[in-house]
One Martini backbone bead per residue (centre of mass of N, CA, C, O) as a GRO file, in nm:
protein
  396
    1MET     BB    1   2.162  -1.514   2.098
    2PRO     BB    2   2.185  -1.589   2.399
    3GLY     BB    3   2.435  -1.845   2.406
    4VAL     BB    4   2.493  -1.811   2.098
    5PRO     BB    5   2.677  -1.842   1.851
    6ALA     BB    6   2.800  -1.694   1.602
    7ALA     BB    7   2.716  -1.651   1.296
    8PRO     BB    8   2.785  -1.717   0.999
    9ASP     BB    9   2.837  -1.656   0.677
   10MET     BB   10   2.526  -1.629   0.489
   11THR     BB   11   2.586  -1.509   0.194
   12THR     BB   12   2.671  -1.804   0.073
   13GLN     BB   13   2.374  -1.868   0.061
   14PRO     BB   14   2.185  -1.901  -0.224
   15ARG     BB   15   1.926  -2.028  -0.056
   16PRO     BB   16   1.711  -1.891   0.119
   17VAL     BB   17   1.494  -1.801   0.359
   18TYR     BB   18   1.169  -1.690   0.318
   19VAL     BB   19   1.011  -1.412   0.480
   20ILE     BB   20   0.669  -1.314   0.497
   21GLY     BB   21   0.689  -1.060   0.692
   22ALA     BB   22   0.749  -0.776   0.944
   23GLY     BB   23   0.645  -0.894   1.191
   24PRO     BB   24   0.669  -1.071   1.472
   25GLY     BB   25   0.675  -1.351   1.334
   26GLY     BB   26   0.893  -1.299   1.116
   27LEU     BB   27   1.122  -1.194   1.299
   28ALA     BB   28   1.143  -1.441   1.483
   29VAL     BB   29   1.223  -1.646   1.268
   30ALA     BB   30   1.474  -1.503   1.160
   31ALA     BB   31   1.632  -1.507   1.428
   32ALA     BB   32   1.626  -1.817   1.473
   33LEU     BB   33   1.775  -1.887   1.212
   34ARG     BB   34   2.033  -1.722   1.253
   35ALA     BB   35   2.117  -1.876   1.518
   36ARG     BB   36   2.148  -2.149   1.311
   37GLY     BB   37   2.285  -2.053   1.029
   38VAL     BB   38   2.034  -1.938   0.869
   39ARG     BB   39   1.931  -1.786   0.597
   40ALA     BB   40   1.723  -1.486   0.623
   41VAL     BB   41   1.461  -1.326   0.431
   42VAL     BB   42   1.280  -1.034   0.469
   43VAL     BB   43   0.960  -0.961   0.325
   44GLU     BB   44   0.820  -0.626   0.273
   45LYS     BB   45   0.571  -0.419   0.142
   46SER     BB   46   0.648  -0.213   0.315
   47ASP     BB   47   0.871   0.041   0.478
   48ALA     BB   48   0.828  -0.137   0.752
   49VAL     BB   49   0.805  -0.257   1.043
   50GLY     BB   50   0.500  -0.316   1.179
   51SER     BB   51   0.251  -0.213   1.002
   52SER     BB   52   0.000  -0.307   1.157
   53TRP     BB   53   0.065  -0.158   1.425
   54ARG     BB   54   0.074   0.131   1.305
   55GLY     BB   55  -0.252   0.114   1.222
   56HIS     BB   56  -0.355   0.127   1.490
   57TYR     BB   57  -0.501   0.240   1.746
   58ASP     BB   58  -0.379   0.446   1.989
   59ARG     BB   59  -0.481   0.282   2.269
   60LEU     BB   60  -0.340   0.033   2.220
   61ARG     BB   61  -0.288  -0.281   2.392
   62LEU     BB   62  -0.168  -0.534   2.523
   63HIS     BB   63  -0.330  -0.833   2.667
   64THR     BB   64  -0.041  -0.901   2.731
   65THR     BB   65   0.239  -0.944   2.885
   66ARG     BB   66   0.553  -0.844   2.864
   67ARG     BB   67   0.698  -1.114   2.964
   68LEU     BB   68   0.493  -1.291   2.754
   69SER     BB   69   0.583  -1.111   2.464
   70ALA     BB   70   0.852  -1.194   2.390
   71LEU     BB   71   1.099  -1.249   2.176
   72PRO     BB   72   1.357  -1.408   2.066
   73GLY     BB   73   1.645  -1.263   2.235
   74LEU     BB   74   1.439  -1.013   2.348
   75PRO     BB   75   1.343  -0.819   2.576
   76MET     BB   76   1.123  -0.619   2.718
   77PRO     BB   77   1.115  -0.329   2.848
   78ARG     BB   78   1.022  -0.215   3.161
   79ARG     BB   79   0.922   0.077   3.069
   80PHE     BB   80   0.656  -0.038   2.921
   81GLY     BB   81   0.525  -0.217   3.107
   82ARG     BB   82   0.275  -0.449   3.133
   83TRP     BB   83   0.103  -0.286   2.907
   84VAL     BB   84   0.171  -0.256   2.586
   85SER     BB   85   0.198  -0.029   2.358
   86ARG     BB   86   0.188   0.035   2.036
   87ASP     BB   87   0.448   0.211   2.015
   88ASP     BB   88   0.627   0.003   2.173
   89VAL     BB   89   0.600  -0.227   1.980
   90VAL     BB   90   0.736  -0.086   1.744
   91ARG     BB   91   1.005  -0.031   1.885
   92TYR     BB   92   1.070  -0.327   1.937
   93LEU     BB   93   1.077  -0.423   1.640
   94GLU     BB   94   1.302  -0.240   1.550
   95LYS     BB   95   1.513  -0.341   1.754
   96TYR     BB   96   1.504  -0.638   1.677
   97ALA     BB   97   1.616  -0.613   1.388
   98GLU     BB   98   1.881  -0.475   1.477
   99TYR     BB   99   1.993  -0.674   1.690
  100HIS     BB  100   1.978  -0.931   1.472
  101GLU     BB  101   2.058  -0.848   1.186
  102LEU     BB  102   1.844  -0.838   0.970
  103GLU     BB  103   1.732  -0.939   0.656
  104LEU     BB  104   1.579  -0.660   0.489
  105VAL     BB  105   1.296  -0.619   0.262
  106THR     BB  106   1.144  -0.339   0.132
  107GLY     BB  107   0.886  -0.274  -0.098
  108VAL     BB  108   0.808  -0.589  -0.130
  109GLU     BB  109   0.582  -0.810  -0.304
  110VAL     BB  110   0.450  -1.115  -0.260
  111THR     BB  111   0.227  -1.290  -0.499
  112ARG     BB  112   0.374  -1.585  -0.535
  113ILE     BB  113   0.373  -1.941  -0.469
  114GLU     BB  114   0.601  -2.199  -0.584
  115PRO     BB  115   0.726  -2.463  -0.691
  116ALA     BB  116   0.984  -2.583  -0.798
  117PRO     BB  117   1.108  -2.712  -1.043
  118GLU     BB  118   1.138  -2.998  -1.172
  119GLY     BB  119   1.401  -3.152  -0.977
  120GLU     BB  120   1.365  -2.939  -0.749
  121ASP     BB  121   1.414  -2.769  -0.466
  122GLY     BB  122   1.173  -2.581  -0.326
  123TRP     BB  123   1.109  -2.228  -0.415
  124THR     BB  124   0.899  -1.991  -0.593
  125LEU     BB  125   0.904  -1.632  -0.614
  126HIS     BB  126   0.672  -1.376  -0.677
  127ALA     BB  127   0.736  -1.028  -0.739
  128SER     BB  128   0.764  -0.723  -0.746
  129GLY     BB  129   0.909  -0.612  -1.046
  130GLY     BB  130   0.961  -0.917  -1.158
  131ARG     BB  131   1.048  -1.095  -0.939
  132VAL     BB  132   1.261  -1.393  -0.884
  133LEU     BB  133   1.266  -1.630  -0.621
  134THR     BB  134   1.487  -1.850  -0.441
  135ALA     BB  135   1.393  -2.116  -0.213
  136ALA     BB  136   1.433  -2.345   0.042
  137ALA     BB  137   1.220  -2.179   0.212
  138VAL     BB  138   0.891  -2.087   0.360
  139VAL     BB  139   0.754  -1.805   0.549
  140VAL     BB  140   0.431  -1.724   0.652
  141ALA     BB  141   0.375  -1.367   0.796
  142THR     BB  142   0.108  -1.169   0.719
  143GLY     BB  143  -0.131  -1.214   0.916
  144TYR     BB  144  -0.430  -1.204   1.084
  145ASN     BB  145  -0.454  -0.880   1.020
  146HIS     BB  146  -0.492  -0.799   0.691
  147THR     BB  147  -0.804  -0.778   0.574
  148PRO     BB  148  -1.060  -0.597   0.578
  149ALA     BB  149  -1.402  -0.681   0.699
  150ILE     BB  150  -1.721  -0.626   0.547
  151PRO     BB  151  -2.024  -0.673   0.534
  152ASP     BB  152  -2.296  -0.730   0.298
  153TRP     BB  153  -2.492  -0.487   0.338
  154PRO     BB  154  -2.777  -0.371   0.271
  155GLY     BB  155  -2.737  -0.032   0.154
  156GLN     BB  156  -2.435   0.074   0.211
  157ASP     BB  157  -2.375   0.244  -0.055
  158THR     BB  158  -2.625   0.464   0.043
  159TYR     BB  159  -2.527   0.569   0.294
  160GLY     BB  160  -2.543   0.883   0.471
  161GLY     BB  161  -2.317   0.812   0.640
  162ARG     BB  162  -2.042   0.694   0.817
  163LEU     BB  163  -1.831   0.425   0.688
  164LEU     BB  164  -1.607   0.210   0.879
  165HIS     BB  165  -1.331   0.054   0.963
  166ALA     BB  166  -1.134  -0.010   1.235
  167ALA     BB  167  -0.865   0.030   1.071
  168ASP     BB  168  -0.951   0.358   1.041
  169TYR     BB  169  -0.920   0.393   1.339
  170ARG     BB  170  -0.765   0.610   1.594
  171ASN     BB  171  -0.962   0.833   1.730
  172PRO     BB  172  -1.218   1.042   1.889
  173ARG     BB  173  -1.208   1.335   1.774
  174PRO     BB  174  -1.407   1.316   1.514
  175TYR     BB  175  -1.660   1.221   1.739
  176ALA     BB  176  -1.728   1.463   1.880
  177GLY     BB  177  -2.074   1.488   1.946
  178GLN     BB  178  -2.150   1.207   1.837
  179ASP     BB  179  -2.325   0.942   1.677
  180VAL     BB  180  -2.221   0.603   1.751
  181LEU     BB  181  -2.169   0.291   1.578
  182VAL     BB  182  -2.065  -0.022   1.694
  183VAL     BB  183  -1.956  -0.318   1.522
  184GLY     BB  184  -1.876  -0.535   1.748
  185VAL     BB  185  -1.776  -0.749   2.048
  186GLY     BB  186  -1.490  -0.738   2.054
  187ASN     BB  187  -1.202  -0.603   2.151
  188THR     BB  188  -1.210  -0.371   1.949
  189GLY     BB  189  -1.501  -0.267   1.982
  190ALA     BB  190  -1.491  -0.220   2.288
  191GLU     BB  191  -1.253  -0.018   2.291
  192ILE     BB  192  -1.374   0.193   2.102
  193ALA     BB  193  -1.622   0.259   2.268
  194VAL     BB  194  -1.465   0.367   2.513
  195ASP     BB  195  -1.304   0.581   2.361
  196LEU     BB  196  -1.548   0.750   2.272
  197VAL     BB  197  -1.652   0.822   2.549
  198GLU     BB  198  -1.382   0.957   2.652
  199GLY     BB  199  -1.386   1.155   2.376
  200GLY     BB  200  -1.704   1.280   2.351
  201ALA     BB  201  -1.930   1.127   2.264
  202ALA     BB  202  -2.273   1.149   2.270
  203ARG     BB  203  -2.314   0.848   2.139
  204VAL     BB  204  -2.294   0.487   2.223
  205ARG     BB  205  -2.320   0.199   2.022
  206LEU     BB  206  -2.350  -0.173   2.041
  207ALA     BB  207  -2.341  -0.423   1.815
  208VAL     BB  208  -2.500  -0.749   1.879
  209ARG     BB  209  -2.500  -1.089   1.791
  210THR     BB  210  -2.288  -1.221   2.003
  211ALA     BB  211  -2.233  -1.293   2.306
  212PRO     BB  212  -1.971  -1.250   2.513
  213HIS     BB  213  -1.693  -1.330   2.675
  214ILE     BB  214  -1.601  -1.197   2.993
  215MET     BB  215  -1.285  -1.064   3.108
  216ARG     BB  216  -1.041  -1.005   3.310
  217ARG     BB  217  -0.722  -0.910   3.259
  218SER     BB  218  -0.709  -0.876   3.582
  219THR     BB  219  -0.681  -1.062   3.902
  220ALA     BB  220  -0.514  -0.981   4.165
  221GLY     BB  221  -0.256  -0.975   3.947
  222TRP     BB  222  -0.382  -1.198   3.758
  223PRO     BB  223  -0.349  -1.289   3.447
  224ALA     BB  224  -0.534  -1.429   3.197
  225GLN     BB  225  -0.299  -1.553   3.041
  226ARG     BB  226  -0.208  -1.760   3.255
  227SER     BB  227  -0.465  -1.923   3.243
  228GLY     BB  228  -0.443  -1.996   2.942
  229ILE     BB  229  -0.183  -2.162   2.975
  230LEU     BB  230  -0.285  -2.374   3.188
  231VAL     BB  231  -0.564  -2.474   3.011
  232ARG     BB  232  -0.508  -2.550   2.700
  233ARG     BB  233  -0.474  -2.882   2.768
  234LEU     BB  234  -0.746  -2.912   2.864
  235PRO     BB  235  -1.050  -2.998   2.882
  236VAL     BB  236  -1.313  -2.832   2.767
  237ARG     BB  237  -1.527  -2.886   2.992
  238LEU     BB  238  -1.347  -2.800   3.228
  239VAL     BB  239  -1.293  -2.507   3.136
  240ASP     BB  240  -1.582  -2.417   3.118
  241GLY     BB  241  -1.643  -2.454   3.422
  242LEU     BB  242  -1.421  -2.273   3.541
  243SER     BB  243  -1.493  -2.010   3.386
  244ARG     BB  244  -1.776  -1.980   3.501
  245LEU     BB  245  -1.688  -1.928   3.793
  246VAL     BB  246  -1.500  -1.686   3.746
  247THR     BB  247  -1.701  -1.497   3.603
  248ARG     BB  248  -1.919  -1.483   3.828
  249ALA     BB  249  -1.706  -1.358   4.039
  250SER     BB  250  -1.584  -1.101   3.838
  251VAL     BB  251  -1.850  -1.060   3.651
  252PRO     BB  252  -2.113  -0.898   3.583
  253ASP     BB  253  -2.440  -0.903   3.505
  254LEU     BB  254  -2.564  -0.779   3.168
  255SER     BB  255  -2.856  -0.855   3.079
  256ALA     BB  256  -3.014  -0.580   3.138
  257TYR     BB  257  -2.817  -0.440   2.895
  258GLY     BB  258  -2.774  -0.672   2.649
  259LEU     BB  259  -2.547  -0.882   2.803
  260PRO     BB  260  -2.547  -1.191   2.810
  261ARG     BB  261  -2.469  -1.489   2.901
  262PRO     BB  262  -2.337  -1.742   2.757
  263ALA     BB  263  -2.417  -2.074   2.685
  264THR     BB  264  -2.149  -2.116   2.583
  265GLY     BB  265  -1.849  -2.207   2.638
  266LEU     BB  266  -1.549  -2.060   2.636
  267TYR     BB  267  -1.367  -2.291   2.509
  268SER     BB  268  -1.561  -2.366   2.287
  269ARG     BB  269  -1.533  -2.089   2.147
  270VAL     BB  270  -1.233  -2.096   2.098
  271LYS     BB  271  -1.241  -2.349   1.908
  272GLU     BB  272  -1.419  -2.157   1.701
  273GLY     BB  273  -1.252  -1.857   1.722
  274ALA     BB  274  -1.344  -1.717   2.005
  275ILE     BB  275  -1.236  -1.460   2.185
  276PRO     BB  276  -1.227  -1.319   2.466
  277LEU     BB  277  -1.326  -1.044   2.646
  278GLN     BB  278  -1.123  -0.789   2.759
  279ASP     BB  279  -1.156  -0.577   3.016
  280VAL     BB  280  -1.122  -0.196   2.956
  281GLY     BB  281  -1.437  -0.062   3.044
  282LEU     BB  282  -1.713  -0.178   2.946
  283VAL     BB  283  -1.871  -0.259   3.195
  284ASP     BB  284  -1.896   0.027   3.317
  285ALA     BB  285  -2.020   0.165   3.065
  286VAL     BB  286  -2.278  -0.007   3.061
  287ARG     BB  287  -2.382   0.041   3.358
  288ARG     BB  288  -2.393   0.373   3.303
  289GLY     BB  289  -2.487   0.412   2.981
  290ALA     BB  290  -2.251   0.489   2.772
  291VAL     BB  291  -2.300   0.196   2.661
  292GLU     BB  292  -2.524   0.059   2.405
  293PRO     BB  293  -2.669  -0.221   2.354
  294VAL     BB  294  -2.754  -0.377   2.041
  295ALA     BB  295  -2.857  -0.496   1.773
  296ALA     BB  296  -2.792  -0.619   1.490
  297VAL     BB  297  -2.700  -0.568   1.171
  298GLU     BB  298  -2.891  -0.578   0.857
  299SER     BB  299  -2.915  -0.272   0.737
  300PHE     BB  300  -2.961  -0.008   0.495
  301ASP     BB  301  -3.155   0.322   0.490
  302GLY     BB  302  -2.996   0.560   0.405
  303ALA     BB  303  -2.969   0.708   0.723
  304GLU     BB  304  -3.035   0.419   0.816
  305VAL     BB  305  -3.027   0.161   1.067
  306VAL     BB  306  -3.098  -0.179   1.057
  307LEU     BB  307  -3.212  -0.398   1.291
  308ALA     BB  308  -3.289  -0.719   1.400
  309ASP     BB  309  -3.549  -0.596   1.576
  310GLY     BB  310  -3.648  -0.344   1.367
  311SER     BB  311  -3.491  -0.115   1.434
  312ARG     BB  312  -3.407   0.241   1.399
  313ILE     BB  313  -3.113   0.430   1.319
  314THR     BB  314  -2.910   0.764   1.322
  315PRO     BB  315  -2.608   0.774   1.281
  316ASP     BB  316  -2.315   0.940   1.195
  317ALA     BB  317  -2.153   0.665   1.263
  318VAL     BB  318  -1.988   0.360   1.140
  319ILE     BB  319  -1.806   0.101   1.314
  320ALA     BB  320  -1.639  -0.186   1.183
  321ALA     BB  321  -1.570  -0.465   1.403
  322THR     BB  322  -1.544  -0.736   1.164
  323GLY     BB  323  -1.263  -0.800   1.085
  324TYR     BB  324  -1.058  -1.041   0.903
  325ARG     BB  325  -0.858  -1.144   0.641
  326ARG     BB  326  -0.594  -1.335   0.521
  327ALA     BB  327  -0.541  -1.336   0.205
  328LEU     BB  328  -0.402  -1.627   0.060
  329GLU     BB  329  -0.503  -1.725  -0.220
  330GLY     BB  330  -0.315  -1.573  -0.424
  331LEU     BB  331  -0.039  -1.667  -0.304
  332LEU     BB  332  -0.113  -2.007  -0.306
  333GLY     BB  333  -0.329  -2.106  -0.481
  334GLU     BB  334  -0.316  -2.470  -0.559
  335LEU     BB  335  -0.178  -2.616  -0.294
  336GLY     BB  336  -0.380  -2.708  -0.051
  337VAL     BB  337  -0.327  -2.526   0.244
  338LEU     BB  338  -0.629  -2.450   0.268
  339ASP     BB  339  -0.921  -2.392   0.393
  340GLU     BB  340  -1.250  -2.292   0.361
  341GLN     BB  341  -1.154  -2.008   0.520
  342GLY     BB  342  -0.840  -1.949   0.439
  343ARG     BB  343  -0.673  -2.129   0.629
  344PRO     BB  344  -0.423  -2.277   0.754
  345ARG     BB  345  -0.369  -2.621   0.813
  346THR     BB  346  -0.095  -2.523   0.918
  347HIS     BB  347   0.156  -2.478   1.186
  348GLY     BB  348   0.459  -2.406   1.229
  349ALA     BB  349   0.650  -2.702   1.195
  350ARG     BB  350   0.422  -2.781   1.021
  351THR     BB  351   0.363  -2.962   0.717
  352SER     BB  352   0.247  -3.047   0.430
  353GLN     BB  353   0.280  -3.302   0.213
  354GLN     BB  354   0.258  -3.099  -0.056
  355ALA     BB  355   0.442  -2.863   0.133
  356ARG     BB  356   0.740  -2.878   0.177
  357GLY     BB  357   0.875  -2.589   0.333
  358LEU     BB  358   0.589  -2.465   0.427
  359TYR     BB  359   0.523  -2.200   0.649
  360PHE     BB  360   0.332  -2.095   0.949
  361THR     BB  361   0.266  -1.772   1.117
  362GLY     BB  362   0.006  -1.597   1.293
  363PHE     BB  363  -0.296  -1.770   1.244
  364THR     BB  364  -0.350  -1.753   1.547
  365ASN     BB  365  -0.570  -1.699   1.864
  366PRO     BB  366  -0.470  -1.757   2.156
  367ILE     BB  367  -0.516  -1.748   2.507
  368SER     BB  368  -0.187  -1.742   2.554
  369GLY     BB  369  -0.084  -1.570   2.320
  370MET     BB  370   0.048  -1.460   2.029
  371PHE     BB  371   0.342  -1.387   2.088
  372ARG     BB  372   0.413  -1.645   2.235
  373GLU     BB  373   0.348  -1.840   1.999
  374MET     BB  374   0.543  -1.715   1.792
  375ALA     BB  375   0.798  -1.770   1.953
  376MET     BB  376   0.765  -2.079   1.955
  377ASP     BB  377   0.742  -2.122   1.649
  378ALA     BB  378   1.018  -2.011   1.570
  379GLU     BB  379   1.188  -2.233   1.700
  380LYS     BB  380   1.056  -2.474   1.551
  381ILE     BB  381   1.109  -2.386   1.263
  382ALA     BB  382   1.417  -2.353   1.281
  383LYS     BB  383   1.474  -2.645   1.354
  384ALA     BB  384   1.350  -2.776   1.101
  385VAL     BB  385   1.519  -2.624   0.887
  386ALA     BB  386   1.801  -2.702   0.989
  387ARG     BB  387   1.761  -3.005   0.954
  388GLN     BB  388   1.717  -2.996   0.646
  389ALA     BB  389   1.987  -2.860   0.575
  390ARG     BB  390   2.169  -3.093   0.676
  391ARG     BB  391   2.056  -3.308   0.479
  392ARG     BB  392   2.147  -3.148   0.212
  393THR     BB  393   2.431  -3.157   0.323
  394PRO     BB  394   2.717  -3.278   0.234
  395SER     BB  395   2.944  -3.484   0.342
  396ARG     BB  396   3.310  -3.485   0.405
   0.00000   0.00000   0.00000
């Protein structure tokens, strides 16, 4: 990293820190560790860095600004623009791994993490091909959007139309002239709905279970991300009140179109895990009738989709923007580091009492920006690991 002396030869360190996952979180931690002279090996089950980003839909852009989304030690190029595209994010991650000369192993999946045998420090990793790896510490960075999740709707197995998860959606070309139902009004569902309209779908409906908080991505040049950074430490009730005023001034009321303003405050919802919807065209599409909000999906019946209000519709395709699971249970076994929803109980530089040296990054989705938080976590994790390494090293 700029201003940091060149790292020593780290290949002599017999037990590296293993970083699982070569997405932005994993790469950032590995670079921060390397800058502190700690050997880090990134293990990635796919054949390249940024595999999750490579699989996202074509029109995706970061909803956070380029300047506030760079990882430690390498700015994002100005030519990427303010809102960085999916392809440019991938290019940046490739360059990042090359620039920091990261030790990267691809095509290998870590399947289980266990404490080192009794009497030894560190961790044992079991990986594909029968590999057994010994680690001084482990950083899990397998990603917030890991395993697509579709609700277990009654009748979906015999549905006569096409049902797919948003993870399998790329662009609107296959849906030109079709009637499409998008399920889920988070940022992904909203953006896919707009993409379908612009790509020539004959009809686009958006199934809504809980009305979202809608924010402008930028107002008078001021990005919503900067507001998120400023308010994230403030009391929840205060932020709820402020956001209510800002929303009413900047976002029209869509109640008449089936998208009422939520009764629960914006930051209260964030604390429950619901990130606001950043408008990239949905508001205008709803107001002109191009995207039609409808009730939530209850079940499937042959070629019909049954909605919560009792109505039935017959779309050609249903795209489920219904989120992801972290899928960490098999990897972490009985370590007791996950909560009831399968999420890590700790993140960043904090580790649980029973799992010292096991770190997590990239499993939160803060309003201040995921890339920004992963960059900050990387520095904190690297500092904590380097401190522990110095304690283990006998003084001469």
